[in-house]
Each structure stands twice: as C-alpha cells, then as structure tokens.
Amino acid sequence: MTDDEDFRIETRAIHAGQEPDPETGALMTPVYANSTYAQDGPGTHRGYEYSRTGNPTRTDLEANLASLEGGEYGRCFSSGMGAINTVLNLLESGDHVVAGDDVYGGTHRIFTQVYEKYDVAFDFVDTTDHDAVREAVRDETALVWVETPTNPLMNVNDIGALAEIAHDGGAICAVDNTFATPYLQRPLDFGADVVCHSLTKYLGGHSDVIGGALITNDPHLDERFGFYQNSVGATPGPFDCFLVLRGTKTLPVRMDRHCENARELARWLDEHPAVDGVYYPGLASHPQHDLAAEQMDDFGGMLSFELDGSLEQASEVVSTTEVFTLAESLGGVESLIEQPAAMTHAAIPREERLAAGLTDGLIRVSVGVEHVDDQTADLARAFDEVLG
Ligand SMILES: *Cc1c(COP(=O)(O)O)cnc(C)c1O
C-alpha cells in the first residue's frame, strides 16, 4: 500500500507496510530468518546488511505500527522495556525526568534502579495534577513520561496538556500507549514526541510474544533510536515480528470486543453487592470520564474493582475463577485476573501502597474476548464461593 494515509485504521491495520512478495505473490510477509545478506560488491547491498541493523520482516512491522499511530517512523525492540530503555538512552548524566507516580512497575524499576546510578534524576508526581507537573519541571528536565490510562487504577492523563508543559520546559514528552493502543488513542496527534509500546499486550494480542516499539514524527529522534537499536542490540527476531504483524491485522476487531465486554462487565460489577467500587474510564462515575471520552475513541479492555473483603478473600477470588486465568500481563484474547497487592505491586511497602489507593481487596482484570455472559457468571460464582 503506497499512500496509506487515505485509508482508515481498520484497513491500515491489515495492509500498511505490507505488499505481496513481488516474486512469489506470497500474501503474508515472510519470516526472513537471516543474520546476514549477500552484497553485490563490498559495501553495496540491497538495503540490508545484518539483521540487528535491519531485517525485512521487522521493516514491515515497523511501517505497520508507524501507520497505526499516525507517525512517520517506527522502531521495534525485543521487549517493551527494550523500547523504554532506548528512550532513556537519549538522556545525559545530570538530566531530570518527570513521570507519573503510578507508572508501570518495570518502568519505575528501570528509572530508579538502572538510570539513577548514571546521575539521571526522577520525580514521580500525580500527572492528573498539572500544577504539580509544572512545578516538578526544571531546567534539567529533558523528558516527561506519561501513561494513560494508568495501571491499575485507570487514571486518565491529558496528553495534550502534559506535552505542552514538557515543551514549555524544553523537554520532550513520551507516552506509553500500551493500555489504549493506537486504535483507541494516538498520542502524536495530541503533541507527544514519542509513543512507546509493549507489543506483548494488545498489539500482539495472543499472549505468545514479547516485543516493544517506538514511534515518532521527528526524524532526528528516529535516527537516534535507530542508532541505539543497532548499538545496544535489543532487537526482535523475525518470527517475533511476524507474530506481532499477524496480531495487528485483527487489532480493531479485537479491541471492539474488548471494549464492549469491559463496558458491560464494569456496569455489572458496579451493581454487584460484593464490589465496593469499579475503576473504568467508561463509567460516568470515573473522575476523568469526560477527558477519556475526548482523548480516546473508546475506553479499553482493562478495569479494576474493589472487592468488599480481605486480602485473603481477594486472593481466593482470583484463584477461583476459571474463565479469568490468574496471571500477570494483559491484552490477549483470553481474560486474565490478578491482585495488585499480592502480585504486580507487592514490592511496594503496604503503607505506601494503601496511600496510593492500591488496597488489599483491589482486583485487576484484562477483559478478554470470550462471551461476556461467561465472564460475569465466572466472577459471580467466585464471589459466591469465597464470600458466601
Ligand atoms: C508490559 C508493559 C511494559 C513492558 O513491556 P514488556 O514487553 O513486558 O517488556 C511497559 N509498559 C506497560 C504499560 C506495560 O503494560
């Protein structure tokens, strides 16, 4: 597909970056299982020299992802963390970063346990409080890191406002768009400089691959990402790229069902006597519901709820469900359930965890694309068994 801006996202998801093979007509991008490429003369090659630097399967995926985000350039990595690390590679010693106080745990870990020792400073603030963000930005601030919706409380951050604060302070704004996906939200359109993804989640969509990506419209940033991609070497193999490319084709249809099921499940939970509260941006009661409605095309497939019970009872509920598999991660076709206090956020001291709203009874679900009636029946059965 040549001029793919003319096509809607459902069409680009399937075709962007991909042409049938000119020699064989093969419809799907082949898995180019190659480390190296024959050269026509020393230094004269046909676009590829070595697969860390570039691989045709990866090229098609990078073009596909860039198109979905409405960006010019895409770069893929062997994990979401590999992508995040590449953004951090832009920093110099003495630089400062402002990030949300509820960023993904792995992001918090690489910030504080890997980069602080290189004399990069991090401030974690409530990014829904724009005054707090403005105050945290200082001369040395080079990067404002944004997630939206956040994990696990589904806070929604205003990408346009935060990008403006970053730019006013001479910093760039990077948005981790893993939870929303480009089908629901395109941060570059709101002024973000870089979009980051864990392809492991909705973009791959089938819980069978680990991957990451960075998308930008800035040729200078893309050139540096390409340099670090090749120099650091956290690049995905061609089969991983193939799996993600296969996943992105059905992203729009999967996301429609994820959103539809999550909306219905959120309403059902909201009325259930065993549930004390539901965190889902699609509910009118969500504090940033209006912002979410403006910024996103739909509200996504992730939600959390407060079980009216103890830490042990919440642990029992997540161990009892059958349609919802007890597991970390998210974004696959299958429903997953987890208890942040005992799993993804267990490393946070209890007092700090409670202060952040991560209570003992909090349960997070990645709502899959099974029939929603089976999902609600599964939770109803688990609530009955555990709470009586
Ligand atoms: C999973 C995840 C990551 C890390 O991605 P990996 O592919 O696991 O390395 C980063 N950000 C968010 C929001 C995630 O959910």
mmCIF file of C-alpha atoms and ligand atoms in Angstrom:
data_model
loop_
_atom_site.group_PDB
_atom_site.id
_atom_site.type_symbol
_atom_site.label_atom_id
_atom_site.label_comp_id
_atom_site.label_asym_id
_atom_site.label_seq_id
_atom_site.Cartn_x
_atom_site.Cartn_y
_atom_site.Cartn_z
ATOM 1 C CA MET A 1 0.000 0.000 0.000
ATOM 2 C CA THR A 2 1.591 3.241 -1.083
ATOM 3 C CA ASP A 3 -0.371 6.255 0.155
ATOM 4 C CA ASP A 4 -1.813 4.728 3.280
ATOM 5 C CA GLU A 5 -2.977 7.964 4.906
ATOM 6 C CA ASP A 6 -6.005 7.695 2.622
ATOM 7 C CA PHE A 7 -7.178 4.569 4.426
ATOM 8 C CA ARG A 8 -8.967 4.084 7.731
ATOM 9 C CA ILE A 9 -7.191 2.403 10.639
ATOM 10 C CA GLU A 10 -9.068 -0.919 10.133
ATOM 11 C CA THR A 11 -7.640 -1.102 6.604
ATOM 12 C CA ARG A 12 -4.149 0.078 7.544
ATOM 13 C CA ALA A 13 -4.006 -2.496 10.364
ATOM 14 C CA ILE A 14 -4.193 -5.212 7.708
ATOM 15 C CA HIS A 15 -2.222 -3.697 4.836
ATOM 16 C CA ALA A 16 0.102 -0.887 5.937
ATOM 17 C CA GLY A 17 3.770 -1.686 5.416
ATOM 18 C CA GLN A 18 2.995 -4.888 3.526
ATOM 19 C CA GLU A 19 2.886 -5.797 -0.162
ATOM 20 C CA PRO A 20 2.524 -9.287 -1.620
ATOM 21 C CA ASP A 21 6.010 -10.634 -2.371
ATOM 22 C CA PRO A 22 6.881 -9.419 -5.902
ATOM 23 C CA GLU A 23 8.467 -12.734 -6.911
ATOM 24 C CA THR A 24 6.066 -15.297 -5.482
ATOM 25 C CA GLY A 25 2.928 -13.322 -4.683
ATOM 26 C CA ALA A 26 3.095 -14.571 -1.074
ATOM 27 C CA LEU A 27 0.449 -12.516 0.700
ATOM 28 C CA MET A 28 1.958 -12.566 4.188
ATOM 29 C CA THR A 29 5.329 -11.002 4.919
ATOM 30 C CA PRO A 30 7.742 -13.967 5.138
ATOM 31 C CA VAL A 31 9.773 -14.711 8.257
ATOM 32 C CA TYR A 32 13.193 -13.581 6.980
ATOM 33 C CA ALA A 33 15.274 -15.901 9.140
ATOM 34 C CA ASN A 34 18.608 -14.339 8.199
ATOM 35 C CA SER A 35 21.539 -12.975 10.108
ATOM 36 C CA THR A 36 23.315 -11.573 7.050
ATOM 37 C CA TYR A 37 22.697 -10.602 3.408
ATOM 38 C CA ALA A 38 24.745 -11.151 0.250
ATOM 39 C CA GLN A 39 26.328 -7.951 -1.042
ATOM 40 C CA ASP A 40 26.691 -7.092 -4.740
ATOM 41 C CA GLY A 41 30.108 -5.549 -4.078
ATOM 42 C CA PRO A 42 31.916 -4.527 -0.874
ATOM 43 C CA GLY A 43 29.529 -2.123 0.858
ATOM 44 C CA THR A 44 26.984 -2.360 -1.963
ATOM 45 C CA HIS A 45 23.869 -4.028 -0.618
ATOM 46 C CA ARG A 46 20.132 -4.075 -1.363
ATOM 47 C CA GLY A 47 19.046 -2.333 1.807
ATOM 48 C CA TYR A 48 20.070 -4.978 4.321
ATOM 49 C CA GLU A 49 23.485 -5.950 5.670
ATOM 50 C CA TYR A 50 22.956 -7.579 9.033
ATOM 51 C CA SER A 51 19.729 -8.374 10.924
ATOM 52 C CA ARG A 52 20.484 -6.429 14.106
ATOM 53 C CA THR A 53 20.670 -3.347 11.880
ATOM 54 C CA GLY A 54 17.671 -4.242 9.748
ATOM 55 C CA ASN A 55 15.514 -7.212 8.786
ATOM 56 C CA PRO A 56 12.706 -7.180 6.176
ATOM 57 C CA THR A 57 10.105 -8.765 8.500
ATOM 58 C CA ARG A 58 10.924 -6.115 11.094
ATOM 59 C CA THR A 59 10.781 -3.358 8.474
ATOM 60 C CA ASP A 60 7.194 -4.295 7.570
ATOM 61 C CA LEU A 61 6.141 -4.364 11.221
ATOM 62 C CA GLU A 62 7.818 -1.004 11.896
ATOM 63 C CA ALA A 63 5.996 0.558 8.949
ATOM 64 C CA ASN A 64 2.700 -1.001 10.053
ATOM 65 C CA LEU A 65 2.998 0.326 13.619
ATOM 66 C CA ALA A 66 4.063 3.800 12.451
ATOM 67 C CA SER A 67 0.994 3.929 10.221
ATOM 68 C CA LEU A 68 -1.351 2.869 13.047
ATOM 69 C CA GLU A 69 -0.018 5.630 15.322
ATOM 70 C CA GLY A 70 -0.178 8.206 12.505
ATOM 71 C CA GLY A 71 3.606 8.573 12.761
ATOM 72 C CA GLU A 72 6.360 8.746 10.154
ATOM 73 C CA TYR A 73 8.823 6.387 11.815
ATOM 74 C CA GLY A 74 8.659 3.146 13.788
ATOM 75 C CA ARG A 75 11.354 1.096 15.525
ATOM 76 C CA CYS A 76 10.855 -2.314 17.106
ATOM 77 C CA PHE A 77 12.602 -3.827 20.103
ATOM 78 C CA SER A 78 12.790 -7.221 21.748
ATOM 79 C CA SER A 79 10.520 -6.059 24.608
ATOM 80 C CA GLY A 80 8.598 -3.049 25.843
ATOM 81 C CA MET A 81 11.427 -2.498 28.312
ATOM 82 C CA GLY A 82 13.915 -2.531 25.414
ATOM 83 C CA ALA A 83 11.888 0.280 23.828
ATOM 84 C CA ILE A 84 11.717 2.250 27.091
ATOM 85 C CA ASN A 85 15.462 1.801 27.597
ATOM 86 C CA THR A 86 16.033 3.299 24.156
ATOM 87 C CA VAL A 87 14.124 6.467 25.091
ATOM 88 C CA LEU A 88 16.266 6.688 28.245
ATOM 89 C CA ASN A 89 19.413 6.286 26.097
ATOM 90 C CA LEU A 90 18.664 9.826 24.863
ATOM 91 C CA LEU A 91 19.455 11.225 28.325
ATOM 92 C CA GLU A 92 22.765 12.581 29.615
ATOM 93 C CA SER A 93 24.099 12.488 33.162
ATOM 94 C CA GLY A 94 22.593 15.387 35.089
ATOM 95 C CA ASP A 95 19.287 15.213 33.199
ATOM 96 C CA HIS A 96 15.973 15.083 35.035
ATOM 97 C CA VAL A 97 12.780 13.192 34.226
ATOM 98 C CA VAL A 98 9.220 13.813 35.415
ATOM 99 C CA ALA A 99 6.990 10.735 35.412
ATOM 100 C CA GLY A 100 3.595 9.705 36.734
ATOM 101 C CA ASP A 101 3.573 8.297 40.262
ATOM 102 C CA ASP A 102 1.642 5.257 39.034
ATOM 103 C CA VAL A 103 3.780 4.233 36.050
ATOM 104 C CA TYR A 104 4.205 0.566 35.098
ATOM 105 C CA GLY A 105 6.371 -1.224 37.698
ATOM 106 C CA GLY A 106 9.081 -2.151 35.185
ATOM 107 C CA THR A 107 9.300 1.481 34.111
ATOM 108 C CA HIS A 108 9.672 2.608 37.726
ATOM 109 C CA ARG A 109 12.367 -0.058 38.189
ATOM 110 C CA ILE A 110 14.498 0.893 35.162
ATOM 111 C CA PHE A 111 14.208 4.582 36.100
ATOM 112 C CA THR A 112 15.263 4.168 39.726
ATOM 113 C CA GLN A 113 17.417 1.033 39.723
ATOM 114 C CA VAL A 114 19.204 1.355 36.384
ATOM 115 C CA TYR A 115 19.372 5.034 35.409
ATOM 116 C CA GLU A 116 19.653 6.810 38.775
ATOM 117 C CA LYS A 117 23.180 5.461 39.139
ATOM 118 C CA TYR A 118 24.116 7.316 35.937
ATOM 119 C CA ASP A 119 23.100 10.517 37.701
ATOM 120 C CA VAL A 120 19.736 10.871 35.990
ATOM 121 C CA ALA A 121 17.151 12.182 38.485
ATOM 122 C CA PHE A 122 13.472 11.196 38.515
ATOM 123 C CA ASP A 123 10.457 12.881 40.074
ATOM 124 C CA PHE A 124 7.253 10.889 40.329
ATOM 125 C CA VAL A 125 4.165 13.095 40.502
ATOM 126 C CA ASP A 126 0.409 12.833 40.097
ATOM 127 C CA THR A 127 0.186 13.608 36.372
ATOM 128 C CA THR A 128 -3.534 14.400 36.624
ATOM 129 C CA ASP A 129 -2.395 17.448 38.675
ATOM 130 C CA HIS A 130 -0.936 19.777 36.027
ATOM 131 C CA ASP A 131 0.297 22.320 38.588
ATOM 132 C CA ALA A 132 2.300 19.576 40.273
ATOM 133 C CA VAL A 133 3.815 18.583 36.912
ATOM 134 C CA ARG A 134 4.630 22.208 36.036
ATOM 135 C CA GLU A 135 6.314 22.647 39.426
ATOM 136 C CA ALA A 136 8.344 19.462 39.007
ATOM 137 C CA VAL A 137 9.749 20.544 35.607
ATOM 138 C CA ARG A 138 13.098 22.315 35.989
ATOM 139 C CA ASP A 139 15.984 23.445 33.765
ATOM 140 C CA GLU A 140 17.500 19.964 33.671
ATOM 141 C CA THR A 141 14.205 18.276 32.749
ATOM 142 C CA ALA A 142 14.704 16.510 29.431
ATOM 143 C CA LEU A 143 11.747 14.097 29.451
ATOM 144 C CA VAL A 144 8.168 13.950 30.706
ATOM 145 C CA TRP A 145 6.941 10.340 30.802
ATOM 146 C CA VAL A 146 3.197 9.757 30.569
ATOM 147 C CA GLU A 147 0.977 6.688 30.774
ATOM 148 C CA THR A 148 -2.750 6.789 30.181
ATOM 149 C CA PRO A 149 -4.897 5.031 31.284
ATOM 150 C CA THR A 150 -2.668 4.018 34.184
ATOM 151 C CA ASN A 151 -2.251 0.716 35.951
ATOM 152 C CA PRO A 152 -4.183 -0.492 37.933
ATOM 153 C CA LEU A 153 -6.432 2.449 38.900
ATOM 154 C CA MET A 154 -7.150 3.523 35.309
ATOM 155 C CA ASN A 155 -6.379 7.211 35.840
ATOM 156 C CA VAL A 156 -6.617 9.144 32.587
ATOM 157 C CA ASN A 157 -3.958 11.765 31.817
ATOM 158 C CA ASP A 158 -4.358 14.704 29.453
ATOM 159 C CA ILE A 159 -1.705 14.073 26.776
ATOM 160 C CA GLY A 160 -2.094 17.494 25.101
ATOM 161 C CA ALA A 161 -1.731 19.407 28.379
ATOM 162 C CA LEU A 162 1.250 17.342 29.545
ATOM 163 C CA ALA A 163 3.025 17.605 26.166
ATOM 164 C CA GLU A 164 2.603 21.373 26.346
ATOM 165 C CA ILE A 165 4.071 21.527 29.866
ATOM 166 C CA ALA A 166 7.013 19.389 28.682
ATOM 167 C CA HIS A 167 7.639 21.595 25.636
ATOM 168 C CA ASP A 168 7.358 24.818 27.678
ATOM 169 C CA GLY A 169 10.115 23.410 29.877
ATOM 170 C CA GLY A 170 12.288 22.415 26.906
ATOM 171 C CA ALA A 171 11.658 18.698 27.417
ATOM 172 C CA ILE A 172 10.195 16.017 25.173
ATOM 173 C CA CYS A 173 7.042 14.114 26.049
ATOM 174 C CA ALA A 174 6.902 10.327 25.681
ATOM 175 C CA VAL A 175 3.628 8.442 26.058
ATOM 176 C CA ASP A 176 3.381 4.737 26.855
ATOM 177 C CA ASN A 177 0.293 3.869 24.794
ATOM 178 C CA THR A 178 0.242 0.156 25.680
ATOM 179 C CA PHE A 179 -3.122 0.170 27.508
ATOM 180 C CA ALA A 180 -5.069 2.189 24.935
ATOM 181 C CA THR A 181 -3.397 1.049 21.666
ATOM 182 C CA PRO A 182 -3.438 3.283 18.563
ATOM 183 C CA TYR A 183 -6.922 2.002 17.765
ATOM 184 C CA LEU A 184 -8.269 3.981 20.732
ATOM 185 C CA GLN A 185 -5.744 6.794 21.208
ATOM 186 C CA ARG A 186 -2.988 8.396 19.087
ATOM 187 C CA PRO A 187 -0.692 10.450 21.330
ATOM 188 C CA LEU A 188 1.285 12.044 18.425
ATOM 189 C CA ASP A 189 -1.944 13.815 17.387
ATOM 190 C CA PHE A 190 -2.044 15.472 20.816
ATOM 191 C CA GLY A 191 1.559 16.699 20.645
ATOM 192 C CA ALA A 192 3.538 13.810 22.146
ATOM 193 C CA ASP A 193 7.035 13.430 20.658
ATOM 194 C CA VAL A 194 7.385 9.675 21.115
ATOM 195 C CA VAL A 195 4.906 6.830 21.531
ATOM 196 C CA CYS A 196 6.118 3.705 23.282
ATOM 197 C CA HIS A 197 4.518 0.249 23.226
ATOM 198 C CA SER A 198 4.794 -3.106 24.814
ATOM 199 C CA LEU A 199 3.813 -5.166 21.757
ATOM 200 C CA THR A 200 3.443 -8.053 24.189
ATOM 201 C CA LYS A 201 -0.031 -6.800 25.106
ATOM 202 C CA TYR A 202 -2.860 -5.781 22.730
ATOM 203 C CA LEU A 203 -0.786 -5.272 19.581
ATOM 204 C CA GLY A 204 0.479 -8.853 19.653
ATOM 205 C CA GLY A 205 -2.829 -9.747 21.241
ATOM 206 C CA HIS A 206 -2.414 -13.504 21.674
ATOM 207 C CA SER A 207 -0.119 -13.868 24.699
ATOM 208 C CA ASP A 208 2.532 -15.525 22.554
ATOM 209 C CA VAL A 209 5.269 -12.936 22.033
ATOM 210 C CA ILE A 210 7.333 -10.284 23.855
ATOM 211 C CA GLY A 211 8.089 -7.088 21.949
ATOM 212 C CA GLY A 212 8.313 -3.320 22.067
ATOM 213 C CA ALA A 213 8.154 -0.309 19.738
ATOM 214 C CA LEU A 214 8.816 3.414 19.494
ATOM 215 C CA ILE A 215 7.001 5.657 17.021
ATOM 216 C CA THR A 216 7.771 9.303 16.283
ATOM 217 C CA ASN A 217 7.357 12.027 13.656
ATOM 218 C CA ASP A 218 10.758 13.555 14.452
ATOM 219 C CA PRO A 219 13.474 12.366 12.022
ATOM 220 C CA HIS A 220 16.230 13.355 14.449
ATOM 221 C CA LEU A 221 14.713 11.260 17.268
ATOM 222 C CA ASP A 222 14.136 8.352 14.909
ATOM 223 C CA GLU A 223 17.750 8.482 13.748
ATOM 224 C CA ARG A 224 18.931 8.286 17.336
ATOM 225 C CA PHE A 225 16.526 5.427 18.088
ATOM 226 C CA GLY A 226 17.928 3.602 15.062
ATOM 227 C CA PHE A 227 21.455 4.226 16.272
ATOM 228 C CA TYR A 228 20.665 2.818 19.746
ATOM 229 C CA GLN A 229 18.650 -0.042 18.257
ATOM 230 C CA ASN A 230 21.763 -1.105 16.334
ATOM 231 C CA SER A 231 24.317 -0.187 19.014
ATOM 232 C CA VAL A 232 22.533 -1.663 22.037
ATOM 233 C CA GLY A 233 21.036 -4.579 20.135
ATOM 234 C CA ALA A 234 17.676 -5.180 21.869
ATOM 235 C CA THR A 235 16.076 -6.023 18.528
ATOM 236 C CA PRO A 236 13.326 -8.609 17.968
ATOM 237 C CA GLY A 237 13.815 -11.685 15.820
ATOM 238 C CA PRO A 238 11.876 -12.079 12.565
ATOM 239 C CA PHE A 239 9.444 -14.670 13.943
ATOM 240 C CA ASP A 240 8.510 -12.351 16.817
ATOM 241 C CA CYS A 241 7.923 -9.576 14.284
ATOM 242 C CA PHE A 242 5.805 -11.934 12.188
ATOM 243 C CA LEU A 243 3.633 -12.794 15.197
ATOM 244 C CA VAL A 244 3.021 -9.135 16.008
ATOM 245 C CA LEU A 245 2.325 -8.332 12.354
ATOM 246 C CA ARG A 246 -0.257 -11.126 12.405
ATOM 247 C CA GLY A 247 -1.706 -9.658 15.605
ATOM 248 C CA THR A 248 -2.063 -6.080 14.389
ATOM 249 C CA LYS A 249 -4.288 -7.219 11.495
ATOM 250 C CA THR A 250 -7.091 -8.023 13.927
ATOM 251 C CA LEU A 251 -6.381 -5.222 16.448
ATOM 252 C CA PRO A 252 -9.511 -3.217 15.528
ATOM 253 C CA VAL A 253 -11.920 -6.170 15.726
ATOM 254 C CA ARG A 254 -10.344 -7.453 18.933
ATOM 255 C CA MET A 255 -10.381 -4.024 20.557
ATOM 256 C CA ASP A 256 -14.051 -3.511 19.690
ATOM 257 C CA ARG A 257 -14.908 -6.714 21.572
ATOM 258 C CA HIS A 258 -12.500 -5.968 24.454
ATOM 259 C CA CYS A 259 -14.179 -2.565 24.913
ATOM 260 C CA GLU A 260 -17.731 -3.907 24.579
ATOM 261 C CA ASN A 261 -17.095 -6.669 27.133
ATOM 262 C CA ALA A 262 -15.266 -4.359 29.556
ATOM 263 C CA ARG A 263 -18.090 -1.812 29.412
ATOM 264 C CA GLU A 264 -20.694 -4.468 30.217
ATOM 265 C CA LEU A 265 -18.553 -6.080 32.916
ATOM 266 C CA ALA A 266 -17.864 -2.684 34.536
ATOM 267 C CA ARG A 267 -21.608 -1.974 34.742
ATOM 268 C CA TRP A 268 -22.302 -5.443 36.138
ATOM 269 C CA LEU A 269 -19.558 -5.131 38.786
ATOM 270 C CA ASP A 270 -20.718 -1.631 39.700
ATOM 271 C CA GLU A 271 -24.092 -3.077 40.742
ATOM 272 C CA HIS A 272 -22.790 -6.203 42.460
ATOM 273 C CA PRO A 273 -23.096 -6.169 46.297
ATOM 274 C CA ALA A 274 -19.668 -7.847 46.697
ATOM 275 C CA VAL A 275 -17.987 -4.912 44.924
ATOM 276 C CA ASP A 276 -17.120 -1.623 46.627
ATOM 277 C CA GLY A 277 -16.055 0.346 43.566
ATOM 278 C CA VAL A 278 -15.073 -0.010 39.932
ATOM 279 C CA TYR A 279 -12.240 1.784 38.139
ATOM 280 C CA TYR A 280 -13.104 2.040 34.445
ATOM 281 C CA PRO A 281 -12.861 5.229 32.352
ATOM 282 C CA GLY A 282 -16.063 4.286 30.528
ATOM 283 C CA LEU A 283 -18.191 4.673 33.669
ATOM 284 C CA ALA A 284 -19.740 8.130 34.090
ATOM 285 C CA SER A 285 -18.587 7.994 37.731
ATOM 286 C CA HIS A 286 -14.888 7.819 36.706
ATOM 287 C CA PRO A 287 -13.174 11.108 37.700
ATOM 288 C CA GLN A 288 -11.704 11.654 34.207
ATOM 289 C CA HIS A 289 -14.580 10.175 32.207
ATOM 290 C CA ASP A 290 -15.047 13.336 30.089
ATOM 291 C CA LEU A 291 -11.340 13.594 29.282
ATOM 292 C CA ALA A 292 -11.275 9.909 28.354
ATOM 293 C CA ALA A 293 -14.277 10.433 26.050
ATOM 294 C CA GLU A 294 -12.428 13.272 24.293
ATOM 295 C CA GLN A 295 -9.000 11.717 24.088
ATOM 296 C CA MET A 296 -9.942 8.111 23.372
ATOM 297 C CA ASP A 297 -12.219 6.560 20.752
ATOM 298 C CA ASP A 298 -13.417 4.002 23.301
ATOM 299 C CA PHE A 299 -12.490 3.110 26.872
ATOM 300 C CA GLY A 300 -10.400 -0.033 26.521
ATOM 301 C CA GLY A 301 -10.414 -3.529 27.938
ATOM 302 C CA MET A 302 -8.712 -3.003 31.310
ATOM 303 C CA LEU A 303 -10.540 -2.410 34.579
ATOM 304 C CA SER A 304 -10.051 -2.811 38.302
ATOM 305 C CA PHE A 305 -12.501 -3.220 41.138
ATOM 306 C CA GLU A 306 -12.551 -3.207 44.885
ATOM 307 C CA LEU A 307 -13.741 -6.460 46.433
ATOM 308 C CA ASP A 308 -15.634 -5.926 49.683
ATOM 309 C CA GLY A 309 -13.315 -8.335 51.524
ATOM 310 C CA SER A 310 -9.861 -9.001 52.937
ATOM 311 C CA LEU A 311 -6.528 -9.537 51.173
ATOM 312 C CA GLU A 312 -7.017 -13.291 51.671
ATOM 313 C CA GLN A 313 -10.539 -13.252 50.249
ATOM 314 C CA ALA A 314 -9.371 -11.298 47.200
ATOM 315 C CA SER A 315 -6.555 -13.851 46.786
ATOM 316 C CA GLU A 316 -9.144 -16.634 46.941
ATOM 317 C CA VAL A 317 -11.375 -14.964 44.337
ATOM 318 C CA VAL A 318 -8.532 -14.581 41.820
ATOM 319 C CA SER A 319 -7.543 -18.218 42.434
ATOM 320 C CA THR A 320 -11.127 -19.491 41.993
ATOM 321 C CA THR A 321 -12.117 -18.047 38.606
ATOM 322 C CA GLU A 322 -11.910 -20.272 35.548
ATOM 323 C CA VAL A 323 -12.688 -18.060 32.556
ATOM 324 C CA PHE A 324 -10.323 -15.477 34.060
ATOM 325 C CA THR A 325 -6.846 -17.018 34.337
ATOM 326 C CA LEU A 326 -4.758 -15.903 37.298
ATOM 327 C CA ALA A 327 -1.764 -14.264 35.608
ATOM 328 C CA GLU A 328 0.176 -11.046 35.187
ATOM 329 C CA SER A 329 0.230 -9.302 31.791
ATOM 330 C CA LEU A 330 -2.773 -8.193 29.756
ATOM 331 C CA GLY A 331 -4.118 -7.527 26.303
ATOM 332 C CA GLY A 332 -4.506 -11.084 24.984
ATOM 333 C CA VAL A 333 -7.747 -12.597 23.721
ATOM 334 C CA GLU A 334 -8.094 -14.547 26.975
ATOM 335 C CA SER A 335 -9.336 -12.886 30.187
ATOM 336 C CA LEU A 336 -6.753 -12.518 32.946
ATOM 337 C CA ILE A 337 -7.203 -11.634 36.605
ATOM 338 C CA GLU A 338 -4.679 -10.517 39.205
ATOM 339 C CA GLN A 339 -4.396 -8.976 42.646
ATOM 340 C CA PRO A 340 -2.016 -5.977 42.589
ATOM 341 C CA ALA A 341 -1.396 -6.049 46.383
ATOM 342 C CA ALA A 342 -0.105 -9.634 46.187
ATOM 343 C CA MET A 343 1.353 -9.664 42.659
ATOM 344 C CA THR A 344 2.243 -6.752 40.339
ATOM 345 C CA HIS A 345 2.535 -4.183 43.157
ATOM 346 C CA ALA A 346 3.617 -6.453 46.037
ATOM 347 C CA ALA A 347 7.085 -4.862 46.143
ATOM 348 C CA ILE A 348 5.594 -1.541 47.344
ATOM 349 C CA PRO A 349 5.526 -1.272 51.184
ATOM 350 C CA ARG A 350 1.924 -1.717 52.487
ATOM 351 C CA GLU A 351 1.508 1.818 53.893
ATOM 352 C CA GLU A 352 2.756 3.376 50.655
ATOM 353 C CA ARG A 353 0.602 1.013 48.640
ATOM 354 C CA LEU A 354 -2.556 1.871 50.603
ATOM 355 C CA ALA A 355 -1.796 5.605 50.338
ATOM 356 C CA ALA A 356 -1.648 5.191 46.547
ATOM 357 C CA GLY A 357 -5.147 3.623 46.600
ATOM 358 C CA LEU A 358 -3.874 0.084 45.978
ATOM 359 C CA THR A 359 -5.957 -1.587 48.639
ATOM 360 C CA ASP A 360 -5.858 -5.229 49.761
ATOM 361 C CA GLY A 361 -9.127 -6.054 48.008
ATOM 362 C CA LEU A 362 -8.225 -4.464 44.687
ATOM 363 C CA ILE A 363 -8.539 -6.848 41.718
ATOM 364 C CA ARG A 364 -7.419 -6.023 38.173
ATOM 365 C CA VAL A 365 -8.805 -7.747 35.117
ATOM 366 C CA SER A 366 -7.781 -7.783 31.481
ATOM 367 C CA VAL A 367 -11.160 -8.387 29.891
ATOM 368 C CA GLY A 368 -10.798 -10.901 27.077
ATOM 369 C CA VAL A 369 -12.969 -11.522 24.052
ATOM 370 C CA GLU A 370 -14.858 -14.553 25.390
ATOM 371 C CA HIS A 371 -18.644 -14.186 25.739
ATOM 372 C CA VAL A 372 -19.325 -11.588 28.409
ATOM 373 C CA ASP A 373 -22.057 -13.764 29.968
ATOM 374 C CA ASP A 374 -19.428 -16.410 30.705
ATOM 375 C CA GLN A 375 -17.180 -13.733 32.200
ATOM 376 C CA THR A 376 -19.845 -12.371 34.553
ATOM 377 C CA ALA A 377 -21.017 -15.887 35.507
ATOM 378 C CA ASP A 378 -17.420 -16.831 36.345
ATOM 379 C CA LEU A 379 -16.961 -13.840 38.662
ATOM 380 C CA ALA A 380 -20.407 -14.334 40.229
ATOM 381 C CA ARG A 381 -19.522 -17.965 41.024
ATOM 382 C CA ALA A 382 -16.152 -16.934 42.536
ATOM 383 C CA PHE A 383 -17.746 -14.188 44.681
ATOM 384 C CA ASP A 384 -20.375 -16.668 45.949
ATOM 385 C CA GLU A 385 -17.821 -19.345 46.763
ATOM 386 C CA VAL A 386 -15.483 -17.022 48.654
ATOM 387 C CA LEU A 387 -17.841 -14.518 50.275
ATOM 388 C CA GLY A 388 -20.824 -16.847 50.734
HETATM 389 C C1 LIG B 1 4.029 -4.720 29.929
HETATM 390 C C2 LIG B 1 4.242 -3.269 29.918
HETATM 391 C C3 LIG B 1 5.516 -2.711 29.684
HETATM 392 C C4 LIG B 1 6.747 -3.564 29.496
HETATM 393 O O1 LIG B 1 6.682 -4.300 28.313
HETATM 394 P P1 LIG B 1 7.402 -5.747 28.141
HETATM 395 O O2 LIG B 1 7.007 -6.119 26.760
HETATM 396 O O3 LIG B 1 6.866 -6.642 29.203
HETATM 397 O O4 LIG B 1 8.872 -5.507 28.296
HETATM 398 C C5 LIG B 1 5.622 -1.337 29.651
HETATM 399 N N1 LIG B 1 4.553 -0.533 29.859
HETATM 400 C C6 LIG B 1 3.330 -1.030 30.093
HETATM 401 C C7 LIG B 1 2.195 -0.098 30.321
HETATM 402 C C8 LIG B 1 3.130 -2.408 30.146
HETATM 403 O O5 LIG B 1 1.913 -2.892 30.403
#
